[in-house]
């Protein structure tokens, strides 16, 4: 299936400091694209992949699970490590859980973590019904576009495929058990009002990681998809300040280049950004 317009992955070839961004469940790179472009404009090497089963149609997610989604970001992290001296991982919602697992598994290969409204658990009675319900009902109501800002829309599925949701539940359990292995500096930003992931998930993450350099920022004006909401600029600024504090060399390479869709390099000033098809 062709990728939906706007859901394409994004990559930027910048300096020696890299950032991997992970989007959320049933979402797409579109929800993090402004964040990725902000970091790219400041000279960082940026990778924002499209997770398998996402960005096309919800039926495609029925054939994927957490192993597929994690494998994709794991490959991207390894590729960034070959190119960059330091790599940071960031994520929204389920993407936050992916980022935390990368940190737990890769240790010093990850220099720091930034998560926005990280998901840690599938809540409610529906979670207990998933093992059986997924064999009876294919999908339920979608969770995309929980945004307070008028006119801002997330490109995501209007339905949640239950086979994928069951896999997600198993993934959250796995990551929760691995959180004590997370020791890297952590910046966690979460919304006061979130209709998808409750603040309790952020509290759980903060209580279980072993990181000693931890910063928590409360987002007062945004819902779940805060990267497209009123607090987006603050997320972008705080995340770059976090990276720059830990890697002072970040953004100091003036001749960063981008790769266009054909794989050709171009100067930053000559084009606004690049979406790649894979």
mmCIF file of C-alpha atoms in Angstrom:
data_model
loop_
_atom_site.group_PDB
_atom_site.id
_atom_site.type_symbol
_atom_site.label_atom_id
_atom_site.label_comp_id
_atom_site.label_asym_id
_atom_site.label_seq_id
_atom_site.Cartn_x
_atom_site.Cartn_y
_atom_site.Cartn_z
ATOM 1 C CA UNK A 1 0.000 0.000 0.000
ATOM 2 C CA UNK A 2 1.218 3.518 -0.784
ATOM 3 C CA UNK A 3 2.163 5.719 2.152
ATOM 4 C CA UNK A 4 -0.360 8.429 2.971
ATOM 5 C CA UNK A 5 0.761 11.931 1.931
ATOM 6 C CA UNK A 6 2.476 13.498 4.933
ATOM 7 C CA UNK A 7 3.206 10.171 6.637
ATOM 8 C CA UNK A 8 6.569 9.651 4.936
ATOM 9 C CA UNK A 9 9.690 9.030 6.998
ATOM 10 C CA UNK A 10 12.108 11.938 7.339
ATOM 11 C CA UNK A 11 15.883 11.987 7.412
ATOM 12 C CA UNK A 12 18.377 14.818 7.612
ATOM 13 C CA UNK A 13 22.136 14.516 7.240
ATOM 14 C CA UNK A 14 23.644 16.990 9.684
ATOM 15 C CA UNK A 15 26.530 16.994 12.117
ATOM 16 C CA UNK A 16 28.124 14.489 14.468
ATOM 17 C CA UNK A 17 25.235 14.490 16.944
ATOM 18 C CA UNK A 18 22.231 12.413 15.899
ATOM 19 C CA UNK A 19 18.642 12.210 17.058
ATOM 20 C CA UNK A 20 16.205 9.355 16.479
ATOM 21 C CA UNK A 21 12.511 10.198 16.833
ATOM 22 C CA UNK A 22 9.835 7.505 17.313
ATOM 23 C CA UNK A 23 6.169 8.179 16.544
ATOM 24 C CA UNK A 24 3.189 6.690 18.330
ATOM 25 C CA UNK A 25 0.757 3.798 17.958
ATOM 26 C CA UNK A 26 -1.510 4.151 14.862
ATOM 27 C CA UNK A 27 0.205 7.484 14.153
ATOM 28 C CA UNK A 28 2.892 8.471 11.667
ATOM 29 C CA UNK A 29 6.009 10.646 11.297
ATOM 30 C CA UNK A 30 3.666 13.573 10.587
ATOM 31 C CA UNK A 31 3.068 13.998 14.328
ATOM 32 C CA UNK A 32 6.799 14.551 14.906
ATOM 33 C CA UNK A 33 7.780 16.173 11.613
ATOM 34 C CA UNK A 34 7.897 19.776 12.970
ATOM 35 C CA UNK A 35 10.090 18.560 15.856
ATOM 36 C CA UNK A 36 12.399 16.721 13.471
ATOM 37 C CA UNK A 37 12.712 19.764 11.213
ATOM 38 C CA UNK A 38 13.446 22.028 14.190
ATOM 39 C CA UNK A 39 16.355 19.807 15.235
ATOM 40 C CA UNK A 40 17.564 19.469 11.645
ATOM 41 C CA UNK A 41 17.633 23.236 11.210
ATOM 42 C CA UNK A 42 20.028 23.382 14.157
ATOM 43 C CA UNK A 43 22.527 21.102 12.484
ATOM 44 C CA UNK A 44 21.684 17.743 14.012
ATOM 45 C CA UNK A 45 21.520 14.506 12.060
ATOM 46 C CA UNK A 46 17.907 13.379 12.329
ATOM 47 C CA UNK A 47 16.061 10.131 11.635
ATOM 48 C CA UNK A 48 12.276 9.856 11.888
ATOM 49 C CA UNK A 49 11.248 6.428 10.538
ATOM 50 C CA UNK A 50 7.795 5.169 9.609
ATOM 51 C CA UNK A 51 6.941 2.149 11.741
ATOM 52 C CA UNK A 52 5.747 -1.023 9.947
ATOM 53 C CA UNK A 53 1.979 -1.172 9.484
ATOM 54 C CA UNK A 54 1.609 2.582 9.978
ATOM 55 C CA UNK A 55 0.952 5.406 7.551
ATOM 56 C CA UNK A 56 -1.108 3.379 5.064
ATOM 57 C CA UNK A 57 -4.366 1.802 6.294
ATOM 58 C CA UNK A 58 -5.305 0.353 9.659
ATOM 59 C CA UNK A 59 -5.738 -3.138 8.219
ATOM 60 C CA UNK A 60 -1.981 -3.256 7.564
ATOM 61 C CA UNK A 61 -1.329 -3.015 11.295
ATOM 62 C CA UNK A 62 -3.147 -6.306 11.856
ATOM 63 C CA UNK A 63 -0.127 -8.043 10.335
ATOM 64 C CA UNK A 64 2.433 -6.341 12.575
ATOM 65 C CA UNK A 65 3.372 -6.373 16.245
ATOM 66 C CA UNK A 66 5.749 -4.761 18.690
ATOM 67 C CA UNK A 67 8.686 -6.816 17.435
ATOM 68 C CA UNK A 68 8.301 -5.185 14.004
ATOM 69 C CA UNK A 69 8.013 -1.662 15.394
ATOM 70 C CA UNK A 70 10.969 -2.077 17.732
ATOM 71 C CA UNK A 71 13.125 -3.691 15.035
ATOM 72 C CA UNK A 72 12.636 -0.634 12.827
ATOM 73 C CA UNK A 73 13.840 1.890 15.423
ATOM 74 C CA UNK A 74 16.630 -0.464 16.490
ATOM 75 C CA UNK A 75 17.929 -0.510 12.891
ATOM 76 C CA UNK A 76 17.721 3.270 12.683
ATOM 77 C CA UNK A 77 19.629 3.672 15.946
ATOM 78 C CA UNK A 78 22.404 1.374 14.731
ATOM 79 C CA UNK A 79 22.629 3.325 11.471
ATOM 80 C CA UNK A 80 22.897 6.619 13.344
ATOM 81 C CA UNK A 81 25.593 5.201 15.593
ATOM 82 C CA UNK A 82 27.692 4.387 12.533
ATOM 83 C CA UNK A 83 27.387 7.988 11.373
ATOM 84 C CA UNK A 84 27.359 9.999 14.626
ATOM 85 C CA UNK A 85 29.563 10.325 17.697
ATOM 86 C CA UNK A 86 26.533 10.707 19.964
ATOM 87 C CA UNK A 87 22.903 9.712 19.501
ATOM 88 C CA UNK A 88 19.800 10.748 21.433
ATOM 89 C CA UNK A 89 16.441 8.972 21.232
ATOM 90 C CA UNK A 90 13.078 10.708 21.479
ATOM 91 C CA UNK A 91 9.510 9.508 21.330
ATOM 92 C CA UNK A 92 5.832 10.362 21.669
ATOM 93 C CA UNK A 93 3.406 8.004 23.422
ATOM 94 C CA UNK A 94 4.274 4.437 22.310
ATOM 95 C CA UNK A 95 7.299 6.043 20.685
ATOM 96 C CA UNK A 96 8.372 6.995 24.187
ATOM 97 C CA UNK A 97 8.235 3.342 25.202
ATOM 98 C CA UNK A 98 10.280 2.433 22.128
ATOM 99 C CA UNK A 99 12.845 5.090 23.053
ATOM 100 C CA UNK A 100 13.081 3.823 26.629
ATOM 101 C CA UNK A 101 13.633 0.247 25.475
ATOM 102 C CA UNK A 102 16.374 1.383 23.087
ATOM 103 C CA UNK A 103 18.059 3.095 26.029
ATOM 104 C CA UNK A 104 17.686 0.026 28.229
ATOM 105 C CA UNK A 105 19.109 -2.332 25.603
ATOM 106 C CA UNK A 106 21.841 -0.168 24.050
ATOM 107 C CA UNK A 107 23.328 1.445 27.157
ATOM 108 C CA UNK A 108 26.093 3.948 26.422
ATOM 109 C CA UNK A 109 25.223 3.943 22.723
ATOM 110 C CA UNK A 110 22.323 6.230 23.710
ATOM 111 C CA UNK A 111 23.465 9.560 25.153
ATOM 112 C CA UNK A 112 20.071 10.740 26.385
ATOM 113 C CA UNK A 113 16.318 10.278 26.136
ATOM 114 C CA UNK A 114 13.452 12.717 25.525
ATOM 115 C CA UNK A 115 9.901 11.382 25.876
ATOM 116 C CA UNK A 116 6.579 13.182 25.491
ATOM 117 C CA UNK A 117 3.506 11.646 27.149
ATOM 118 C CA UNK A 118 5.172 8.221 27.216
ATOM 119 C CA UNK A 119 2.787 5.262 27.307
ATOM 120 C CA UNK A 120 3.404 2.519 29.835
ATOM 121 C CA UNK A 121 0.159 0.550 30.037
ATOM 122 C CA UNK A 122 -3.086 -0.219 28.217
ATOM 123 C CA UNK A 123 -5.679 1.010 30.701
ATOM 124 C CA UNK A 124 -9.268 0.053 31.450
ATOM 125 C CA UNK A 125 -11.312 -3.118 31.278
ATOM 126 C CA UNK A 126 -10.698 -3.351 27.532
ATOM 127 C CA UNK A 127 -7.093 -4.309 28.238
ATOM 128 C CA UNK A 128 -8.206 -7.497 29.964
ATOM 129 C CA UNK A 129 -10.605 -8.311 27.130
ATOM 130 C CA UNK A 130 -8.010 -7.941 24.373
ATOM 131 C CA UNK A 131 -6.730 -11.552 24.333
ATOM 132 C CA UNK A 132 -10.201 -12.815 23.419
ATOM 133 C CA UNK A 133 -11.821 -9.764 21.830
ATOM 134 C CA UNK A 134 -9.175 -9.530 19.104
ATOM 135 C CA UNK A 135 -10.448 -12.828 17.686
ATOM 136 C CA UNK A 136 -14.021 -11.528 17.519
ATOM 137 C CA UNK A 137 -13.715 -7.814 16.724
ATOM 138 C CA UNK A 138 -11.120 -6.563 14.260
ATOM 139 C CA UNK A 139 -10.897 -2.948 15.396
ATOM 140 C CA UNK A 140 -12.252 -0.310 17.735
ATOM 141 C CA UNK A 141 -12.454 3.482 17.752
ATOM 142 C CA UNK A 142 -9.255 5.347 16.920
ATOM 143 C CA UNK A 143 -7.154 7.452 19.279
ATOM 144 C CA UNK A 144 -5.581 9.937 16.841
ATOM 145 C CA UNK A 145 -5.764 13.744 17.044
ATOM 146 C CA UNK A 146 -6.103 14.273 20.798
ATOM 147 C CA UNK A 147 -5.043 17.904 20.357
ATOM 148 C CA UNK A 148 -6.277 21.065 22.098
ATOM 149 C CA UNK A 149 -5.067 23.468 19.411
ATOM 150 C CA UNK A 150 -7.833 24.342 16.977
ATOM 151 C CA UNK A 151 -7.082 23.375 13.393
ATOM 152 C CA UNK A 152 -4.204 21.051 14.290
ATOM 153 C CA UNK A 153 -4.771 17.481 13.110
ATOM 154 C CA UNK A 154 -2.746 14.300 13.543
ATOM 155 C CA UNK A 155 -2.411 11.986 10.565
ATOM 156 C CA UNK A 156 -3.340 8.654 12.126
ATOM 157 C CA UNK A 157 -5.769 5.788 11.757
ATOM 158 C CA UNK A 158 -9.430 6.256 12.666
ATOM 159 C CA UNK A 159 -9.489 2.719 14.047
ATOM 160 C CA UNK A 160 -7.302 0.695 16.412
ATOM 161 C CA UNK A 161 -6.665 -2.863 15.170
ATOM 162 C CA UNK A 162 -7.079 -5.179 18.147
ATOM 163 C CA UNK A 163 -4.375 -7.676 17.195
ATOM 164 C CA UNK A 164 -1.883 -4.810 17.224
ATOM 165 C CA UNK A 165 -3.349 -3.439 20.477
ATOM 166 C CA UNK A 166 -2.835 -6.841 22.117
ATOM 167 C CA UNK A 167 0.796 -6.829 20.986
ATOM 168 C CA UNK A 168 1.156 -3.292 22.322
ATOM 169 C CA UNK A 169 -0.098 -4.420 25.720
ATOM 170 C CA UNK A 170 2.555 -7.138 25.816
ATOM 171 C CA UNK A 171 5.212 -4.631 24.778
ATOM 172 C CA UNK A 172 4.334 -2.238 27.583
ATOM 173 C CA UNK A 173 4.716 -5.050 30.103
ATOM 174 C CA UNK A 174 8.123 -5.893 28.683
ATOM 175 C CA UNK A 175 9.341 -2.291 28.751
ATOM 176 C CA UNK A 176 8.049 -1.725 32.279
ATOM 177 C CA UNK A 177 10.259 -4.573 33.475
ATOM 178 C CA UNK A 178 13.260 -3.070 31.678
ATOM 179 C CA UNK A 179 12.907 0.494 32.981
ATOM 180 C CA UNK A 180 15.414 -0.022 35.832
ATOM 181 C CA UNK A 181 18.034 -0.641 33.122
ATOM 182 C CA UNK A 182 17.568 2.932 31.867
ATOM 183 C CA UNK A 183 20.422 4.996 33.280
ATOM 184 C CA UNK A 184 20.854 7.777 30.701
ATOM 185 C CA UNK A 185 19.873 11.417 31.249
ATOM 186 C CA UNK A 186 16.116 11.723 30.789
ATOM 187 C CA UNK A 187 13.862 14.628 29.819
ATOM 188 C CA UNK A 188 10.187 13.748 30.281
ATOM 189 C CA UNK A 189 7.423 16.114 29.223
ATOM 190 C CA UNK A 190 3.771 15.307 29.907
ATOM 191 C CA UNK A 191 0.422 17.009 29.544
ATOM 192 C CA UNK A 192 -1.916 17.842 32.410
ATOM 193 C CA UNK A 193 -4.876 16.809 30.243
ATOM 194 C CA UNK A 194 -4.333 13.723 28.107
ATOM 195 C CA UNK A 195 -7.276 11.670 26.852
ATOM 196 C CA UNK A 196 -5.091 8.817 25.554
ATOM 197 C CA UNK A 197 -2.287 8.280 28.085
ATOM 198 C CA UNK A 198 -2.883 9.328 31.715
ATOM 199 C CA UNK A 199 -0.217 11.196 33.716
ATOM 200 C CA UNK A 200 0.123 8.033 35.812
ATOM 201 C CA UNK A 201 2.171 6.509 32.983
ATOM 202 C CA UNK A 202 4.746 9.298 33.183
ATOM 203 C CA UNK A 203 4.859 8.947 36.965
ATOM 204 C CA UNK A 204 5.455 5.225 36.567
ATOM 205 C CA UNK A 205 8.347 5.810 34.175
ATOM 206 C CA UNK A 206 9.933 8.377 36.481
ATOM 207 C CA UNK A 207 9.621 6.058 39.482
ATOM 208 C CA UNK A 208 11.222 3.043 37.779
ATOM 209 C CA UNK A 209 14.133 4.345 35.694
ATOM 210 C CA UNK A 210 17.602 4.386 37.246
ATOM 211 C CA UNK A 211 18.591 7.699 35.651
ATOM 212 C CA UNK A 212 20.015 10.281 38.035
ATOM 213 C CA UNK A 213 19.898 13.188 35.572
ATOM 214 C CA UNK A 214 16.123 13.575 35.230
ATOM 215 C CA UNK A 215 14.073 16.597 34.214
ATOM 216 C CA UNK A 216 10.266 16.628 34.297
ATOM 217 C CA UNK A 217 8.289 19.333 32.488
ATOM 218 C CA UNK A 218 4.516 19.676 32.764
ATOM 219 C CA UNK A 219 2.701 20.860 29.642
ATOM 220 C CA UNK A 220 -0.262 22.967 30.714
ATOM 221 C CA UNK A 221 -1.893 23.776 27.379
ATOM 222 C CA UNK A 222 -1.718 20.559 25.359
ATOM 223 C CA UNK A 223 -3.446 17.203 25.113
ATOM 224 C CA UNK A 224 -1.801 13.926 24.078
ATOM 225 C CA UNK A 225 -0.227 14.876 20.748
ATOM 226 C CA UNK A 226 1.641 17.758 22.342
ATOM 227 C CA UNK A 227 4.156 17.931 19.487
ATOM 228 C CA UNK A 228 1.365 19.407 17.313
ATOM 229 C CA UNK A 229 -0.289 21.364 20.126
ATOM 230 C CA UNK A 230 0.127 24.669 21.966
ATOM 231 C CA UNK A 231 3.266 23.501 23.796
ATOM 232 C CA UNK A 232 5.066 22.261 20.674
ATOM 233 C CA UNK A 233 7.583 25.101 20.589
ATOM 234 C CA UNK A 234 8.495 24.494 24.216
ATOM 235 C CA UNK A 235 9.049 20.785 23.521
ATOM 236 C CA UNK A 236 11.327 21.602 20.599
ATOM 237 C CA UNK A 237 13.324 24.219 22.512
ATOM 238 C CA UNK A 238 13.691 22.175 25.695
ATOM 239 C CA UNK A 239 14.745 19.067 23.788
ATOM 240 C CA UNK A 240 17.436 20.905 21.847
ATOM 241 C CA UNK A 241 18.682 22.570 25.056
ATOM 242 C CA UNK A 242 18.840 19.090 26.630
ATOM 243 C CA UNK A 243 20.875 17.723 23.718
ATOM 244 C CA UNK A 244 23.145 20.762 23.618
ATOM 245 C CA UNK A 245 23.826 20.551 27.365
ATOM 246 C CA UNK A 246 24.929 16.942 27.083
ATOM 247 C CA UNK A 247 26.642 17.299 23.697
ATOM 248 C CA UNK A 248 27.994 20.870 23.405
ATOM 249 C CA UNK A 249 29.175 20.129 19.881
ATOM 250 C CA UNK A 250 25.546 19.775 18.746
ATOM 251 C CA UNK A 251 24.518 22.102 15.969
ATOM 252 C CA UNK A 252 27.958 23.617 15.444
ATOM 253 C CA UNK A 253 28.497 22.122 11.971
ATOM 254 C CA UNK A 254 27.637 24.915 9.477
ATOM 255 C CA UNK A 255 27.747 22.797 6.333
ATOM 256 C CA UNK A 256 25.073 20.222 7.186
ATOM 257 C CA UNK A 257 23.369 18.647 4.203
ATOM 258 C CA UNK A 258 20.072 16.958 3.548
ATOM 259 C CA UNK A 259 19.264 13.977 1.375
ATOM 260 C CA UNK A 260 16.468 14.488 -1.115
ATOM 261 C CA UNK A 261 14.097 11.758 -2.261
ATOM 262 C CA UNK A 262 16.551 10.505 -4.876
ATOM 263 C CA UNK A 263 19.304 10.215 -2.263
ATOM 264 C CA UNK A 264 21.223 13.246 -3.567
ATOM 265 C CA UNK A 265 22.780 15.635 -1.069
ATOM 266 C CA UNK A 266 21.793 19.299 -1.043
ATOM 267 C CA UNK A 267 22.764 22.307 1.046
ATOM 268 C CA UNK A 268 20.489 23.198 3.943
ATOM 269 C CA UNK A 269 19.696 26.629 2.597
ATOM 270 C CA UNK A 270 18.478 25.280 -0.711
ATOM 271 C CA UNK A 271 15.515 23.222 0.498
ATOM 272 C CA UNK A 272 13.076 23.176 3.368
ATOM 273 C CA UNK A 273 13.321 19.528 4.342
ATOM 274 C CA UNK A 274 13.278 16.001 3.106
ATOM 275 C CA UNK A 275 10.839 13.161 3.319
ATOM 276 C CA UNK A 276 12.210 9.847 2.193
ATOM 277 C CA UNK A 277 10.261 6.914 0.985
ATOM 278 C CA UNK A 278 12.039 4.267 3.033
#
